[in-house]
Amino acid sequence: LIQQAGLRDILIQRQSHFRIWANPAFWLSLSMGIVAWFVLILLAPISVHFYKLEGDSASELFHLILVLSACAPLNSLGVVADARMQMQLRFRAVAMVNFFTTIGISATSIALSFILPKPYGAYCFVVPIAVFAGVRTSLLWIMSPVRIRLKPQLRRWRYLFGDSVRLLLGSVFFWATNLAGNIVLGRMHGEEAVAAYYFATLISAQTVQHLEVNLLNVLLPTLSRLQNDPPRLLAAFLRATSIIIMVGTPASLLIAAISDPMLKAFFGTKWLIAIPVLQILSIGMALRMASLASVALIKAQGRMFTYLRLYFVWVIIVFALSYLGAAFFENGAVGVAIATTVYFALLGPVNTYIAIRPAGGTTRQIITAYVGPIAASLLSFGVIMVALQFLPEMPGREWIRFALTIVLGGALCFLWLCRFVPRTMFELLHQAQHMLRAAPPAQTLLGFAHRLLVRISPSAQNA
């Protein structure tokens, strides 16, 4: 958070004046990276004391933090080049750099595990992160060079610093909302409740995490290009939101439907306590989908203070709800999961309305985006889940329930989506055919889905 301080997002939002802000943003980013470097170095002995470590363990943790601290200035050096590539919509190049970095870290970690002696095993995971932070920054500058002057232009820093601080604090509050449940449970309940909630969160958040990583980095530069054309900006945002909801809502509700047979089939009785928590959180994640694109739109509009105020309010609400859930439910993990789902149910519509209001958006447009995917998911996965409860006891019963829920529920959901949101489905299939044009089997399957869509809803062709 400190090493970037929102500067990449600020540069993307101000892309029409990139040449003016690139140089001061580079020096400010580097300064923040150096500050983060020294903060981590100062925190190293404090961390050793906090965990009450002594001897070799204390020395190892201290030096691991020192190695990781080098990532801060190295990453900050690449902020301007990264922003320029995003502005140029070179998403494939950015994805290739990130993929190479991820593979490089994994491969180097494996190689070091064979080379380094056993007492230095932890360095296998830390050293590659620091090394490839420098590699990634170098690749970004090679692929997207930006002219930087030796003069840091300090007078312009104040025009960046205000939005930077707002984004930094807003991001702190954003991450605090994600950690609220774990923090409250850790204070009020035992390790078992925390483990069940954390485990359920990891599984239920898969859809949201993939959409955030892959779509939101695309949305900010795309929407920023349209910030001076509110009607087109609103139309682009609503299209993106409709696709996110149509993809994410069924995927999250599918996780809720398969959670019972999945955990029983894979883990036996080990995670039975996490089943209701996972089901509730998955419903919450489905309701959260609309909020994913709203943050990108708020940033694209340059409303950094709105972003800060919004998540300042949300962090108070989510901690209050989590406290009430943990206090009034004997099963604290279930109580906090219900509280988190209530928070997500509020988060999606409220964030979206605040984002689209300046562009002339209405609550009806939000409701329209939600109703079709939710109805299709409930009519498919809900029906299948209830029907399979009557499946008689037999060997492999949970595996059968797991497979049938995915296959039959997925097929039914596709049919209902074709009926409820045909135009969005048509657009999604069209984009998928374009992206997978080099894969003949995928083209065959997508062609069949397209013909089926047209048969169910002929009006989809007018999309």
PDB file of N, CA and C in Angstrom, residues 295-392:
ATOM      1  N   VAL A 295     -15.941   0.301  -7.941  1.00  0.00           N
ATOM      2  CA  VAL A 295     -14.707   0.940  -7.460  1.00  0.00           C
ATOM      3  C   VAL A 295     -13.908   1.484  -8.641  1.00  0.00           C
ATOM      4  N   ALA A 296     -13.834   0.713  -9.720  1.00  0.00           N
ATOM      5  CA  ALA A 296     -13.109   1.180 -10.909  1.00  0.00           C
ATOM      6  C   ALA A 296     -13.767   2.436 -11.484  1.00  0.00           C
ATOM      7  N   LEU A 297     -15.109   2.475 -11.495  1.00  0.00           N
ATOM      8  CA  LEU A 297     -15.799   3.653 -12.038  1.00  0.00           C
ATOM      9  C   LEU A 297     -15.569   4.880 -11.158  1.00  0.00           C
ATOM     10  N   ILE A 298     -15.631   4.713  -9.855  1.00  0.00           N
ATOM     11  CA  ILE A 298     -15.406   5.842  -8.943  1.00  0.00           C
ATOM     12  C   ILE A 298     -13.999   6.415  -9.137  1.00  0.00           C
ATOM     13  N   LYS A 299     -13.006   5.529  -9.274  1.00  0.00           N
ATOM     14  CA  LYS A 299     -11.634   5.994  -9.509  1.00  0.00           C
ATOM     15  C   LYS A 299     -11.507   6.641 -10.880  1.00  0.00           C
ATOM     16  N   ALA A 300     -12.161   6.066 -11.884  1.00  0.00           N
ATOM     17  CA  ALA A 300     -12.083   6.622 -13.238  1.00  0.00           C
ATOM     18  C   ALA A 300     -12.681   8.025 -13.292  1.00  0.00           C
ATOM     19  N   GLN A 301     -13.675   8.290 -12.436  1.00  0.00           N
ATOM     20  CA  GLN A 301     -14.286   9.618 -12.366  1.00  0.00           C
ATOM     21  C   GLN A 301     -13.440  10.598 -11.572  1.00  0.00           C
ATOM     22  N   GLY A 302     -12.366  10.129 -10.961  1.00  0.00           N
ATOM     23  CA  GLY A 302     -11.512  11.002 -10.158  1.00  0.00           C
ATOM     24  C   GLY A 302     -12.081  11.321  -8.791  1.00  0.00           C
ATOM     25  N   ARG A 303     -13.016  10.509  -8.302  1.00  0.00           N
ATOM     26  CA  ARG A 303     -13.684  10.782  -7.024  1.00  0.00           C
ATOM     27  C   ARG A 303     -12.983  10.031  -5.897  1.00  0.00           C
ATOM     28  N   MET A 304     -11.710  10.379  -5.670  1.00  0.00           N
ATOM     29  CA  MET A 304     -10.894   9.668  -4.694  1.00  0.00           C
ATOM     30  C   MET A 304     -11.403   9.891  -3.264  1.00  0.00           C
ATOM     31  N   PHE A 305     -11.888  11.093  -2.987  1.00  0.00           N
ATOM     32  CA  PHE A 305     -12.396  11.378  -1.649  1.00  0.00           C
ATOM     33  C   PHE A 305     -13.688  10.597  -1.395  1.00  0.00           C
ATOM     34  N   THR A 306     -14.505  10.412  -2.429  1.00  0.00           N
ATOM     35  CA  THR A 306     -15.709   9.586  -2.294  1.00  0.00           C
ATOM     36  C   THR A 306     -15.337   8.150  -1.956  1.00  0.00           C
ATOM     37  N   TYR A 307     -14.308   7.642  -2.621  1.00  0.00           N
ATOM     38  CA  TYR A 307     -13.803   6.285  -2.343  1.00  0.00           C
ATOM     39  C   TYR A 307     -13.369   6.155  -0.888  1.00  0.00           C
ATOM     40  N   LEU A 308     -12.639   7.167  -0.396  1.00  0.00           N
ATOM     41  CA  LEU A 308     -12.184   7.144   0.996  1.00  0.00           C
ATOM     42  C   LEU A 308     -13.360   7.171   1.964  1.00  0.00           C
ATOM     43  N   ARG A 309     -14.284   8.114   1.779  1.00  0.00           N
ATOM     44  CA  ARG A 309     -15.426   8.228   2.683  1.00  0.00           C
ATOM     45  C   ARG A 309     -16.301   6.981   2.654  1.00  0.00           C
ATOM     46  N   LEU A 310     -16.482   6.433   1.456  1.00  0.00           N
ATOM     47  CA  LEU A 310     -17.339   5.262   1.301  1.00  0.00           C
ATOM     48  C   LEU A 310     -16.820   4.092   2.124  1.00  0.00           C
ATOM     49  N   TYR A 311     -15.530   3.798   1.996  1.00  0.00           N
ATOM     50  CA  TYR A 311     -15.001   2.634   2.714  1.00  0.00           C
ATOM     51  C   TYR A 311     -14.709   2.931   4.181  1.00  0.00           C
ATOM     52  N   PHE A 312     -14.609   4.194   4.541  1.00  0.00           N
ATOM     53  CA  PHE A 312     -14.557   4.535   5.971  1.00  0.00           C
ATOM     54  C   PHE A 312     -15.882   4.166   6.645  1.00  0.00           C
ATOM     55  N   VAL A 313     -16.993   4.469   5.963  1.00  0.00           N
ATOM     56  CA  VAL A 313     -18.309   4.092   6.489  1.00  0.00           C
ATOM     57  C   VAL A 313     -18.474   2.578   6.490  1.00  0.00           C
ATOM     58  N   TRP A 314     -18.046   1.919   5.387  1.00  0.00           N
ATOM     59  CA  TRP A 314     -18.208   0.467   5.300  1.00  0.00           C
ATOM     60  C   TRP A 314     -17.411  -0.267   6.369  1.00  0.00           C
ATOM     61  N   VAL A 315     -16.218   0.213   6.686  1.00  0.00           N
ATOM     62  CA  VAL A 315     -15.410  -0.506   7.669  1.00  0.00           C
ATOM     63  C   VAL A 315     -16.065  -0.443   9.052  1.00  0.00           C
ATOM     64  N   ILE A 316     -16.728   0.670   9.367  1.00  0.00           N
ATOM     65  CA  ILE A 316     -17.470   0.768  10.638  1.00  0.00           C
ATOM     66  C   ILE A 316     -18.657  -0.187  10.626  1.00  0.00           C
ATOM     67  N   ILE A 317     -19.382  -0.211   9.512  1.00  0.00           N
ATOM     68  CA  ILE A 317     -20.572  -1.071   9.416  1.00  0.00           C
ATOM     69  C   ILE A 317     -20.200  -2.540   9.506  1.00  0.00           C
ATOM     70  N   VAL A 318     -19.170  -2.962   8.777  1.00  0.00           N
ATOM     71  CA  VAL A 318     -18.841  -4.391   8.742  1.00  0.00           C
ATOM     72  C   VAL A 318     -18.292  -4.866  10.091  1.00  0.00           C
ATOM     73  N   PHE A 319     -17.537  -4.027  10.788  1.00  0.00           N
ATOM     74  CA  PHE A 319     -17.052  -4.434  12.120  1.00  0.00           C
ATOM     75  C   PHE A 319     -18.218  -4.512  13.104  1.00  0.00           C
ATOM     76  N   ALA A 320     -19.163  -3.574  13.012  1.00  0.00           N
ATOM     77  CA  ALA A 320     -20.331  -3.615  13.901  1.00  0.00           C
ATOM     78  C   ALA A 320     -21.177  -4.861  13.632  1.00  0.00           C
ATOM     79  N   LEU A 321     -21.425  -5.149  12.369  1.00  0.00           N
ATOM     80  CA  LEU A 321     -22.205  -6.340  12.021  1.00  0.00           C
ATOM     81  C   LEU A 321     -21.489  -7.613  12.454  1.00  0.00           C
ATOM     82  N   SER A 322     -20.178  -7.669  12.247  1.00  0.00           N
ATOM     83  CA  SER A 322     -19.409  -8.858  12.636  1.00  0.00           C
ATOM     84  C   SER A 322     -19.438  -9.057  14.146  1.00  0.00           C
ATOM     85  N   TYR A 323     -19.345  -7.959  14.887  1.00  0.00           N
ATOM     86  CA  TYR A 323     -19.411  -8.065  16.351  1.00  0.00           C
ATOM     87  C   TYR A 323     -20.767  -8.601  16.793  1.00  0.00           C
ATOM     88  N   LEU A 324     -21.849  -8.088  16.189  1.00  0.00           N
ATOM     89  CA  LEU A 324     -23.183  -8.561  16.548  1.00  0.00           C
ATOM     90  C   LEU A 324     -23.349 -10.040  16.193  1.00  0.00           C
ATOM     91  N   GLY A 325     -22.849 -10.438  15.015  1.00  0.00           N
ATOM     92  CA  GLY A 325     -22.951 -11.834  14.610  1.00  0.00           C
ATOM     93  C   GLY A 325     -22.174 -12.756  15.527  1.00  0.00           C
ATOM     94  N   ALA A 326     -20.978 -12.337  15.930  1.00  0.00           N
ATOM     95  CA  ALA A 326     -20.164 -13.161  16.822  1.00  0.00           C
ATOM     96  C   ALA A 326     -20.746 -13.207  18.231  1.00  0.00           C
ATOM     97  N   ALA A 327     -21.413 -12.135  18.664  1.00  0.00           N
ATOM     98  CA  ALA A 327     -21.939 -12.060  20.028  1.00  0.00           C
ATOM     99  C   ALA A 327     -23.254 -12.820  20.195  1.00  0.00           C
ATOM    100  N   PHE A 328     -24.129 -12.798  19.182  1.00  0.00           N
ATOM    101  CA  PHE A 328     -25.475 -13.334  19.347  1.00  0.00           C
ATOM    102  C   PHE A 328     -25.655 -14.742  18.790  1.00  0.00           C
ATOM    103  N   PHE A 329     -24.633 -15.300  18.151  1.00  0.00           N
ATOM    104  CA  PHE A 329     -24.713 -16.672  17.648  1.00  0.00           C
ATOM    105  C   PHE A 329     -23.740 -17.552  18.425  1.00  0.00           C
ATOM    106  N   GLU A 330     -24.234 -18.695  18.859  1.00  0.00           N
ATOM    107  CA  GLU A 330     -23.359 -19.629  19.579  1.00  0.00           C
ATOM    108  C   GLU A 330     -22.237 -20.099  18.665  1.00  0.00           C
ATOM    109  N   ASN A 331     -22.587 -20.413  17.423  1.00  0.00           N
ATOM    110  CA  ASN A 331     -21.571 -20.721  16.418  1.00  0.00           C
ATOM    111  C   ASN A 331     -21.097 -19.397  15.824  1.00  0.00           C
ATOM    112  N   GLY A 332     -19.996 -18.894  16.341  1.00  0.00           N
ATOM    113  CA  GLY A 332     -19.523 -17.572  15.949  1.00  0.00           C
ATOM    114  C   GLY A 332     -19.218 -17.456  14.466  1.00  0.00           C
ATOM    115  N   ALA A 333     -18.697 -18.529  13.858  1.00  0.00           N
ATOM    116  CA  ALA A 333     -18.353 -18.486  12.443  1.00  0.00           C
ATOM    117  C   ALA A 333     -19.607 -18.288  11.582  1.00  0.00           C
ATOM    118  N   VAL A 334     -20.693 -18.968  11.938  1.00  0.00           N
ATOM    119  CA  VAL A 334     -21.950 -18.810  11.209  1.00  0.00           C
ATOM    120  C   VAL A 334     -22.494 -17.396  11.405  1.00  0.00           C
ATOM    121  N   GLY A 335     -22.435 -16.882  12.624  1.00  0.00           N
ATOM    122  CA  GLY A 335     -22.922 -15.536  12.905  1.00  0.00           C
ATOM    123  C   GLY A 335     -22.182 -14.473  12.117  1.00  0.00           C
ATOM    124  N   VAL A 336     -20.849 -14.587  12.068  1.00  0.00           N
ATOM    125  CA  VAL A 336     -20.055 -13.617  11.316  1.00  0.00           C
ATOM    126  C   VAL A 336     -20.293 -13.777   9.816  1.00  0.00           C
ATOM    127  N   ALA A 337     -20.505 -15.025   9.353  1.00  0.00           N
ATOM    128  CA  ALA A 337     -20.802 -15.246   7.934  1.00  0.00           C
ATOM    129  C   ALA A 337     -22.119 -14.579   7.547  1.00  0.00           C
ATOM    130  N   ILE A 338     -23.120 -14.679   8.411  1.00  0.00           N
ATOM    131  CA  ILE A 338     -24.402 -14.006   8.151  1.00  0.00           C
ATOM    132  C   ILE A 338     -24.201 -12.491   8.131  1.00  0.00           C
ATOM    133  N   ALA A 339     -23.422 -11.983   9.081  1.00  0.00           N
ATOM    134  CA  ALA A 339     -23.147 -10.540   9.122  1.00  0.00           C
ATOM    135  C   ALA A 339     -22.429 -10.077   7.853  1.00  0.00           C
ATOM    136  N   THR A 340     -21.458 -10.868   7.410  1.00  0.00           N
ATOM    137  CA  THR A 340     -20.718 -10.516   6.198  1.00  0.00           C
ATOM    138  C   THR A 340     -21.624 -10.536   4.974  1.00  0.00           C
ATOM    139  N   THR A 341     -22.550 -11.494   4.915  1.00  0.00           N
ATOM    140  CA  THR A 341     -23.488 -11.573   3.794  1.00  0.00           C
ATOM    141  C   THR A 341     -24.423 -10.367   3.782  1.00  0.00           C
ATOM    142  N   VAL A 342     -24.867  -9.932   4.950  1.00  0.00           N
ATOM    143  CA  VAL A 342     -25.689  -8.720   5.029  1.00  0.00           C
ATOM    144  C   VAL A 342     -24.897  -7.518   4.513  1.00  0.00           C
ATOM    145  N   TYR A 343     -23.641  -7.441   4.897  1.00  0.00           N
ATOM    146  CA  TYR A 343     -22.772  -6.357   4.425  1.00  0.00           C
ATOM    147  C   TYR A 343     -22.630  -6.390   2.907  1.00  0.00           C
ATOM    148  N   PHE A 344     -22.404  -7.580   2.330  1.00  0.00           N
ATOM    149  CA  PHE A 344     -22.277  -7.690   0.877  1.00  0.00           C
ATOM    150  C   PHE A 344     -23.584  -7.334   0.168  1.00  0.00           C
ATOM    151  N   ALA A 345     -24.714  -7.701   0.783  1.00  0.00           N
ATOM    152  CA  ALA A 345     -26.020  -7.373   0.186  1.00  0.00           C
ATOM    153  C   ALA A 345     -26.224  -5.862   0.119  1.00  0.00           C
ATOM    154  N   LEU A 346     -25.670  -5.135   1.075  1.00  0.00           N
ATOM    155  CA  LEU A 346     -25.734  -3.672   1.046  1.00  0.00           C
ATOM    156  C   LEU A 346     -24.666  -3.083   0.128  1.00  0.00           C
ATOM    157  N   LEU A 347     -23.483  -3.684   0.151  1.00  0.00           N
ATOM    158  CA  LEU A 347     -22.325  -3.151  -0.568  1.00  0.00           C
ATOM    159  C   LEU A 347     -22.566  -3.052  -2.068  1.00  0.00           C
ATOM    160  N   GLY A 348     -23.086  -4.138  -2.669  1.00  0.00           N
ATOM    161  CA  GLY A 348     -23.253  -4.154  -4.121  1.00  0.00           C
ATOM    162  C   GLY A 348     -24.143  -3.052  -4.643  1.00  0.00           C
ATOM    163  N   PRO A 349     -25.412  -2.980  -4.217  1.00  0.00           N
ATOM    164  CA  PRO A 349     -26.300  -1.932  -4.734  1.00  0.00           C
ATOM    165  C   PRO A 349     -25.874  -0.512  -4.358  1.00  0.00           C
ATOM    166  N   VAL A 350     -25.418  -0.312  -3.113  1.00  0.00           N
ATOM    167  CA  VAL A 350     -25.052   1.044  -2.668  1.00  0.00           C
ATOM    168  C   VAL A 350     -23.843   1.561  -3.435  1.00  0.00           C
ATOM    169  N   ASN A 351     -22.779   0.749  -3.518  1.00  0.00           N
ATOM    170  CA  ASN A 351     -21.598   1.178  -4.266  1.00  0.00           C
ATOM    171  C   ASN A 351     -21.928   1.481  -5.725  1.00  0.00           C
ATOM    172  N   THR A 352     -22.751   0.623  -6.319  1.00  0.00           N
ATOM    173  CA  THR A 352     -23.097   0.819  -7.722  1.00  0.00           C
ATOM    174  C   THR A 352     -23.905   2.099  -7.925  1.00  0.00           C
ATOM    175  N   TYR A 353     -24.854   2.361  -7.031  1.00  0.00           N
ATOM    176  CA  TYR A 353     -25.664   3.570  -7.151  1.00  0.00           C
ATOM    177  C   TYR A 353     -24.812   4.829  -6.987  1.00  0.00           C
ATOM    178  N   ILE A 354     -23.904   4.810  -6.001  1.00  0.00           N
ATOM    179  CA  ILE A 354     -23.025   5.966  -5.793  1.00  0.00           C
ATOM    180  C   ILE A 354     -22.132   6.185  -7.008  1.00  0.00           C
ATOM    181  N   ALA A 355     -21.717   5.096  -7.651  1.00  0.00           N
ATOM    182  CA  ALA A 355     -20.837   5.205  -8.815  1.00  0.00           C
ATOM    183  C   ALA A 355     -21.567   5.756 -10.038  1.00  0.00           C
ATOM    184  N   ILE A 356     -22.804   5.303 -10.279  1.00  0.00           N
ATOM    185  CA  ILE A 356     -23.493   5.679 -11.530  1.00  0.00           C
ATOM    186  C   ILE A 356     -24.324   6.948 -11.406  1.00  0.00           C
ATOM    187  N   ARG A 357     -24.572   7.413 -10.188  1.00  0.00           N
ATOM    188  CA  ARG A 357     -25.434   8.585 -10.015  1.00  0.00           C
ATOM    189  C   ARG A 357     -24.936   9.817 -10.759  1.00  0.00           C
ATOM    190  N   PRO A 358     -23.625  10.180 -10.711  1.00  0.00           N
ATOM    191  CA  PRO A 358     -23.184  11.368 -11.448  1.00  0.00           C
ATOM    192  C   PRO A 358     -23.347  11.242 -12.959  1.00  0.00           C
ATOM    193  N   ALA A 359     -23.376  10.010 -13.459  1.00  0.00           N
ATOM    194  CA  ALA A 359     -23.522   9.805 -14.903  1.00  0.00           C
ATOM    195  C   ALA A 359     -24.973   9.642 -15.325  1.00  0.00           C
ATOM    196  N   GLY A 360     -25.916   9.786 -14.379  1.00  0.00           N
ATOM    197  CA  GLY A 360     -27.322   9.679 -14.702  1.00  0.00           C
ATOM    198  C   GLY A 360     -27.907   8.291 -14.541  1.00  0.00           C
ATOM    199  N   GLY A 361     -27.208   7.395 -13.838  1.00  0.00           N
ATOM    200  CA  GLY A 361     -27.712   6.042 -13.631  1.00  0.00           C
ATOM    201  C   GLY A 361     -28.849   6.007 -12.625  1.00  0.00           C
ATOM    202  N   THR A 362     -29.645   4.931 -12.676  1.00  0.00           N
ATOM    203  CA  THR A 362     -30.807   4.792 -11.805  1.00  0.00           C
ATOM    204  C   THR A 362     -30.784   3.456 -11.079  1.00  0.00           C
ATOM    205  N   THR A 363     -31.581   3.367 -10.022  1.00  0.00           N
ATOM    206  CA  THR A 363     -31.681   2.108  -9.274  1.00  0.00           C
ATOM    207  C   THR A 363     -32.301   1.010 -10.131  1.00  0.00           C
ATOM    208  N   ARG A 364     -33.160   1.376 -11.056  1.00  0.00           N
ATOM    209  CA  ARG A 364     -33.780   0.369 -11.927  1.00  0.00           C
ATOM    210  C   ARG A 364     -32.729  -0.373 -12.740  1.00  0.00           C
ATOM    211  N   GLN A 365     -31.706   0.342 -13.192  1.00  0.00           N
ATOM    212  CA  GLN A 365     -30.651  -0.302 -13.964  1.00  0.00           C
ATOM    213  C   GLN A 365     -29.868  -1.300 -13.111  1.00  0.00           C
ATOM    214  N   ILE A 366     -29.708  -0.997 -11.826  1.00  0.00           N
ATOM    215  CA  ILE A 366     -29.025  -1.925 -10.929  1.00  0.00           C
ATOM    216  C   ILE A 366     -29.863  -3.178 -10.725  1.00  0.00           C
ATOM    217  N   ILE A 367     -31.146  -2.981 -10.464  1.00  0.00           N
ATOM    218  CA  ILE A 367     -32.045  -4.114 -10.234  1.00  0.00           C
ATOM    219  C   ILE A 367     -32.111  -5.002 -11.474  1.00  0.00           C
ATOM    220  N   THR A 368     -32.178  -4.396 -12.647  1.00  0.00           N
ATOM    221  CA  THR A 368     -32.243  -5.158 -13.890  1.00  0.00           C
ATOM    222  C   THR A 368     -31.014  -6.045 -14.071  1.00  0.00           C
ATOM    223  N   ALA A 369     -29.843  -5.516 -13.707  1.00  0.00           N
ATOM    224  CA  ALA A 369     -28.608  -6.294 -13.845  1.00  0.00           C
ATOM    225  C   ALA A 369     -28.588  -7.496 -12.907  1.00  0.00           C
ATOM    226  N   TYR A 370     -29.216  -7.364 -11.730  1.00  0.00           N
ATOM    227  CA  TYR A 370     -29.182  -8.421 -10.720  1.00  0.00           C
ATOM    228  C   TYR A 370     -30.236  -9.509 -10.940  1.00  0.00           C
ATOM    229  N   VAL A 371     -31.449  -9.110 -11.314  1.00  0.00           N
ATOM    230  CA  VAL A 371     -32.598 -10.018 -11.244  1.00  0.00           C
ATOM    231  C   VAL A 371     -32.404 -11.269 -12.085  1.00  0.00           C
ATOM    232  N   GLY A 372     -31.993 -11.108 -13.361  1.00  0.00           N
ATOM    233  CA  GLY A 372     -31.877 -12.256 -14.258  1.00  0.00           C
ATOM    234  C   GLY A 372     -30.909 -13.317 -13.772  1.00  0.00           C
ATOM    235  N   PRO A 373     -29.633 -12.984 -13.496  1.00  0.00           N
ATOM    236  CA  PRO A 373     -28.678 -13.995 -13.038  1.00  0.00           C
ATOM    237  C   PRO A 373     -29.065 -14.648 -11.713  1.00  0.00           C
ATOM    238  N   ILE A 374     -29.601 -13.865 -10.761  1.00  0.00           N
ATOM    239  CA  ILE A 374     -29.992 -14.451  -9.482  1.00  0.00           C
ATOM    240  C   ILE A 374     -31.154 -15.414  -9.670  1.00  0.00           C
ATOM    241  N   ALA A 375     -32.161 -15.012 -10.449  1.00  0.00           N
ATOM    242  CA  ALA A 375     -33.306 -15.892 -10.699  1.00  0.00           C
ATOM    243  C   ALA A 375     -32.867 -17.172 -11.405  1.00  0.00           C
ATOM    244  N   ALA A 376     -31.997 -17.045 -12.414  1.00  0.00           N
ATOM    245  CA  ALA A 376     -31.517 -18.225 -13.147  1.00  0.00           C
ATOM    246  C   ALA A 376     -30.745 -19.165 -12.236  1.00  0.00           C
ATOM    247  N   SER A 377     -29.911 -18.608 -11.362  1.00  0.00           N
ATOM    248  CA  SER A 377     -29.107 -19.441 -10.455  1.00  0.00           C
ATOM    249  C   SER A 377     -29.971 -20.163  -9.437  1.00  0.00           C
ATOM    250  N   LEU A 378     -30.940 -19.454  -8.865  1.00  0.00           N
ATOM    251  CA  LEU A 378     -31.804 -20.073  -7.865  1.00  0.00           C
ATOM    252  C   LEU A 378     -32.685 -21.159  -8.480  1.00  0.00           C
ATOM    253  N   LEU A 379     -33.194 -20.906  -9.693  1.00  0.00           N
ATOM    254  CA  LEU A 379     -34.068 -21.874 -10.351  1.00  0.00           C
ATOM    255  C   LEU A 379     -33.312 -23.113 -10.831  1.00  0.00           C
ATOM    256  N   SER A 380     -32.005 -23.023 -10.931  1.00  0.00           N
ATOM    257  CA  SER A 380     -31.214 -24.166 -11.391  1.00  0.00           C
ATOM    258  C   SER A 380     -30.527 -24.870 -10.225  1.00  0.00           C
ATOM    259  N   PHE A 381     -29.592 -24.194  -9.576  1.00  0.00           N
ATOM    260  CA  PHE A 381     -28.827 -24.829  -8.501  1.00  0.00           C
ATOM    261  C   PHE A 381     -29.699 -25.110  -7.280  1.00  0.00           C
ATOM    262  N   GLY A 382     -30.639 -24.202  -6.990  1.00  0.00           N
ATOM    263  CA  GLY A 382     -31.519 -24.440  -5.846  1.00  0.00           C
ATOM    264  C   GLY A 382     -32.376 -25.674  -6.026  1.00  0.00           C
ATOM    265  N   VAL A 383     -32.965 -25.816  -7.210  1.00  0.00           N
ATOM    266  CA  VAL A 383     -33.819 -26.978  -7.482  1.00  0.00           C
ATOM    267  C   VAL A 383     -33.005 -28.270  -7.445  1.00  0.00           C
ATOM    268  N   ILE A 384     -31.842 -28.276  -8.093  1.00  0.00           N
ATOM    269  CA  ILE A 384     -30.998 -29.474  -8.121  1.00  0.00           C
ATOM    270  C   ILE A 384     -30.532 -29.839  -6.718  1.00  0.00           C
ATOM    271  N   MET A 385     -30.139 -28.845  -5.923  1.00  0.00           N
ATOM    272  CA  MET A 385     -29.650 -29.116  -4.573  1.00  0.00           C
ATOM    273  C   MET A 385     -30.737 -29.749  -3.721  1.00  0.00           C
ATOM    274  N   VAL A 386     -31.969 -29.236  -3.802  1.00  0.00           N
ATOM    275  CA  VAL A 386     -33.072 -29.807  -3.035  1.00  0.00           C
ATOM    276  C   VAL A 386     -33.407 -31.209  -3.526  1.00  0.00           C
ATOM    277  N   ALA A 387     -33.433 -31.402  -4.849  1.00  0.00           N
ATOM    278  CA  ALA A 387     -33.790 -32.709  -5.409  1.00  0.00           C
ATOM    279  C   ALA A 387     -32.783 -33.790  -5.005  1.00  0.00           C
ATOM    280  N   LEU A 388     -31.481 -33.430  -4.989  1.00  0.00           N
ATOM    281  CA  LEU A 388     -30.459 -34.420  -4.679  1.00  0.00           C
ATOM    282  C   LEU A 388     -30.401 -34.767  -3.194  1.00  0.00           C
ATOM    283  N   GLN A 389     -31.103 -34.027  -2.355  1.00  0.00           N
ATOM    284  CA  GLN A 389     -31.193 -34.396  -0.945  1.00  0.00           C
ATOM    285  C   GLN A 389     -31.919 -35.732  -0.775  1.00  0.00           C
ATOM    286  N   PHE A 390     -32.761 -36.077  -1.756  1.00  0.00           N
ATOM    287  CA  PHE A 390     -33.530 -37.329  -1.683  1.00  0.00           C
ATOM    288  C   PHE A 390     -32.789 -38.500  -2.319  1.00  0.00           C
ATOM    289  N   LEU A 391     -31.555 -38.285  -2.750  1.00  0.00           N
ATOM    290  CA  LEU A 391     -30.762 -39.376  -3.307  1.00  0.00           C
ATOM    291  C   LEU A 391     -30.485 -40.402  -2.210  1.00  0.00           C
ATOM    292  N   PRO A 392     -30.791 -41.685  -2.449  1.00  0.00           N
ATOM    293  CA  PRO A 392     -30.613 -42.690  -1.385  1.00  0.00           C
ATOM    294  C   PRO A 392     -29.145 -42.906  -1.047  1.00  0.00           C
TER     295      PRO A 392
END
